[in-house]
Amino acid sequence: LENLQPEIKELAQRLRYEVSVRGKQLGWSEKVARFHFARNMRRIVAELYVRDNCHPFKATVLLWVQVPLWVCVSLALRNCSVGALGPAVQEQFSSGGALWFTDLTAPDSTWILPVSLGLVNLLVVEV
């Protein structure tokens, strides 16, 4: 979308000139000329989006999927960690870790998990 902005700006200037010339020929009011400019500009921008396959909705799809998923996972982990699912789950968390984190209910003093999660998240965003 950012790469299209110079082209859109140039096309808007050209279209504004063409609409003003055509409006003077046909005696359009300013309101009618703005209407024709806006309608044609929307059509031109839509054609550019199709040509370059970069509709703005594609940029927000990940957000609409990722936010509800993040909320559900956060709530599930919170319910597990506060014992809302029963004491059996709490016992499994306190003895079911691996590597350097043998107790999943204790804070990570090495900061390895938060840092690695942040790096993986950054990698996903950049890719």
Coordinates of C-alpha atoms in Angstrom, one line a residue:
L1 CA 0.0 0.0 0.0
E2 CA 2.8 2.4 0.8
N3 CA 4.5 1.7 -2.5
L4 CA 1.2 2.7 -4.3
Q5 CA 0.9 6.1 -2.6
P6 CA 3.1 8.1 -5.1
E7 CA 1.2 6.6 -8.0
I8 CA -2.2 7.3 -6.4
K9 CA -1.1 10.9 -5.6
E10 CA -0.1 11.4 -9.3
L11 CA -3.3 9.8 -10.6
A12 CA -5.4 12.0 -8.2
Q13 CA -3.7 15.2 -9.5
R14 CA -4.3 14.1 -13.1
L15 CA -7.9 13.1 -12.4
R16 CA -8.6 16.4 -10.5
Y17 CA -7.4 18.3 -13.6
E18 CA -9.5 16.2 -16.0
V19 CA -12.6 16.5 -13.8
S20 CA -12.2 20.3 -13.5
V21 CA -11.8 20.6 -17.3
R22 CA -14.8 18.4 -18.0
G23 CA -16.8 20.1 -15.3
K24 CA -16.2 23.5 -16.9
Q25 CA -17.2 22.1 -20.3
L26 CA -20.4 20.7 -19.0
G27 CA -21.1 23.4 -16.4
W28 CA -21.0 21.2 -13.4
S29 CA -21.2 22.7 -9.9
E30 CA -18.4 22.2 -7.4
K31 CA -20.5 19.6 -5.6
V32 CA -21.0 17.5 -8.8
A33 CA -17.4 17.8 -9.7
R34 CA -16.3 16.5 -6.3
F35 CA -18.8 13.6 -6.6
H36 CA -17.3 12.6 -10.0
F37 CA -13.8 12.9 -8.7
A38 CA -14.5 10.8 -5.7
R39 CA -16.3 8.1 -7.7
N40 CA -13.6 7.8 -10.3
M41 CA -10.8 8.0 -7.7
R42 CA -12.4 5.0 -5.8
R43 CA -12.5 3.1 -9.1
I44 CA -8.9 3.9 -9.9
V45 CA -7.6 2.9 -6.5
A46 CA -9.6 -0.3 -6.5
E47 CA -8.1 -1.2 -9.9
L48 CA -4.6 -0.5 -8.5
Y49 CA -5.3 -2.8 -5.5
V50 CA -6.4 -5.6 -7.8
R51 CA -3.4 -5.0 -10.1
D52 CA -0.9 -5.2 -7.3
N53 CA -2.9 -7.7 -5.2
C54 CA -2.7 -5.6 -2.0
H55 CA -6.1 -4.9 -0.7
P56 CA -6.1 -3.2 2.8
F57 CA -8.3 -5.9 4.2
K58 CA -5.5 -8.4 3.8
A59 CA -3.4 -6.5 6.3
T60 CA -6.2 -6.7 8.9
V61 CA -7.1 -10.4 8.5
L62 CA -4.2 -11.5 10.8
L63 CA -5.4 -9.1 13.5
W64 CA -9.0 -10.4 13.3
V65 CA -7.7 -14.0 13.8
Q66 CA -4.9 -13.3 16.2
V67 CA -6.7 -11.2 18.8
P68 CA -9.5 -13.6 19.6
L69 CA -7.0 -16.5 19.6
W70 CA -4.7 -14.6 22.0
V71 CA -7.7 -13.8 24.3
C72 CA -8.8 -17.4 24.4
V73 CA -5.3 -18.8 25.1
S74 CA -4.8 -16.1 27.8
L75 CA -8.0 -17.0 29.6
A76 CA -7.3 -20.7 29.4
L77 CA -3.8 -20.3 30.9
R78 CA -5.2 -18.0 33.6
N79 CA -7.9 -20.6 34.5
C80 CA -5.3 -23.3 34.6
S81 CA -2.8 -21.3 36.7
V82 CA -5.3 -20.0 39.4
G83 CA -6.7 -23.5 40.0
A84 CA -10.1 -22.9 38.4
L85 CA -9.9 -26.4 36.8
G86 CA -9.2 -28.1 40.1
P87 CA -6.3 -29.1 42.2
A88 CA -5.2 -31.9 39.9
V89 CA -4.2 -29.5 37.2
Q90 CA -2.3 -27.4 39.7
E91 CA -0.4 -30.4 40.8
Q92 CA 0.5 -31.3 37.2
F93 CA 1.7 -27.8 36.5
S94 CA 3.9 -27.9 39.6
S95 CA 5.6 -31.1 38.6
G96 CA 5.2 -31.3 34.8
G97 CA 7.9 -28.9 33.5
A98 CA 10.9 -29.7 31.3
L99 CA 14.5 -28.6 30.9
W100 CA 15.2 -25.7 33.3
F101 CA 11.6 -25.0 34.2
T102 CA 10.5 -28.0 36.3
D103 CA 7.7 -26.1 38.1
L104 CA 5.3 -24.3 35.7
T105 CA 3.7 -22.4 38.6
A106 CA 6.9 -20.6 39.6
P107 CA 8.1 -17.4 37.8
D108 CA 10.9 -17.9 35.2
S109 CA 13.9 -16.4 36.9
T110 CA 16.1 -16.8 33.8
W111 CA 13.8 -14.9 31.5
I112 CA 14.5 -17.4 28.8
L113 CA 10.8 -18.1 28.0
P114 CA 9.6 -14.5 27.9
V115 CA 12.6 -13.4 25.7
S116 CA 12.3 -16.4 23.4
L117 CA 8.5 -15.8 23.0
G118 CA 9.1 -12.2 22.2
L119 CA 11.7 -13.0 19.6
V120 CA 9.5 -15.6 18.0
N121 CA 6.6 -13.1 17.9
L122 CA 8.9 -10.5 16.3
L123 CA 10.0 -13.1 13.7
V124 CA 6.3 -13.9 12.9
V125 CA 5.5 -10.2 12.5
E126 CA 8.6 -9.6 10.3
V127 CA 8.0 -12.6 8.1

